[in-house]
Amino acid sequence: GSFIYNGKVGLEVLQIAFQYFNGSMDFIYHDSLFQGALVICKDGKINIAVDKYNVYWVYYYNINNNFYISSSLSSTVRSLDEKILDVNRYIEAIIQRGTIGNKMFYEGVYRLFGNEIISIDEGGLDVNKVDHINGNNFSDLSVDSIVQSFSKLLLEKYGQIYKAFGNDIGIHLTGGFDSRLHLAVLLKLGCRPTILYAVGNNSLTS
């Protein structure tokens, strides 16, 4: 995945994460840009977490004291001793491109959420809840105020990316709103990214 802390990337950031990790991911979730899975082995425990918005998916099961963890759903299911398909959830996944909740469409298989941490020690595997997602309440703000707040947030987050990678950034530009917004923010920061052509999901932007 991607892990940026204060404009730093790579081994240095992993060392910082290890140093400050105390069983909670608050330091990582609040002070960094993180998308992916992070595994930290410290104080006799293996801890596994994903980004707080759960962009990166990790699957696991823990059945009769046997557990398996993988970023591949196929691999996780293949390792099951008994494969029981939940047909209703399978149809749900096909129609919605995903399932509601963390239970997958095979019995006993779950997806690790962004507010959970897997901890493994000599006693086995536990999944613990964490409370770290603080949203923004825009309900009492005007549209102009919301735009200003969002713009400030975009510049702050993209500033971290630009600090970490400089001009070594590429954008898949479809001509749609999202990619044009990303490009505008980077240009405002002084970045000159590499523009890559991409096909969007709308005939107006392809």
Short mmCIF file of C-alpha atoms in Angstrom, two decimals, residues 1-5 8-11 13-14 28 32-39 49-51 55-58 71 165:
data_model
loop_
_atom_site.label_atom_id
_atom_site.label_comp_id
_atom_site.label_asym_id
_atom_site.label_seq_id
_atom_site.Cartn_x
_atom_site.Cartn_y
_atom_site.Cartn_z
CA GLY A 1 0.00 0.00 0.00
CA SER A 2 0.95 3.67 0.38
CA PHE A 3 2.13 5.16 3.66
CA ILE A 4 3.15 8.83 3.97
CA TYR A 5 3.99 10.56 7.25
CA LYS A 8 8.31 10.85 4.44
CA VAL A 9 7.90 7.43 2.82
CA GLY A 10 9.59 4.04 2.82
CA LEU A 11 11.59 2.41 5.59
CA VAL A 13 8.02 5.78 7.99
CA LEU A 14 7.77 2.10 8.92
CA ILE A 28 -1.14 6.28 11.98
CA SER A 32 -0.48 10.16 8.09
CA LEU A 33 -1.84 9.23 4.69
CA PHE A 34 -2.23 5.48 4.71
CA GLN A 35 -3.88 3.16 2.19
CA GLY A 36 -3.10 -0.51 2.44
CA ALA A 37 -2.41 -3.07 5.14
CA LEU A 38 0.09 -2.71 7.97
CA VAL A 39 1.57 -5.60 9.98
CA ALA A 49 -4.72 -3.27 10.34
CA VAL A 50 -5.97 -1.71 7.13
CA ASP A 51 -6.58 1.93 6.22
CA VAL A 55 -9.94 0.90 0.64
CA TYR A 56 -7.58 -2.08 0.91
CA TRP A 57 -9.30 -5.38 1.72
CA VAL A 58 -7.94 -8.12 3.96
CA SER A 71 -5.53 -10.04 0.88
CA PHE A 165 7.15 12.47 -4.22
#
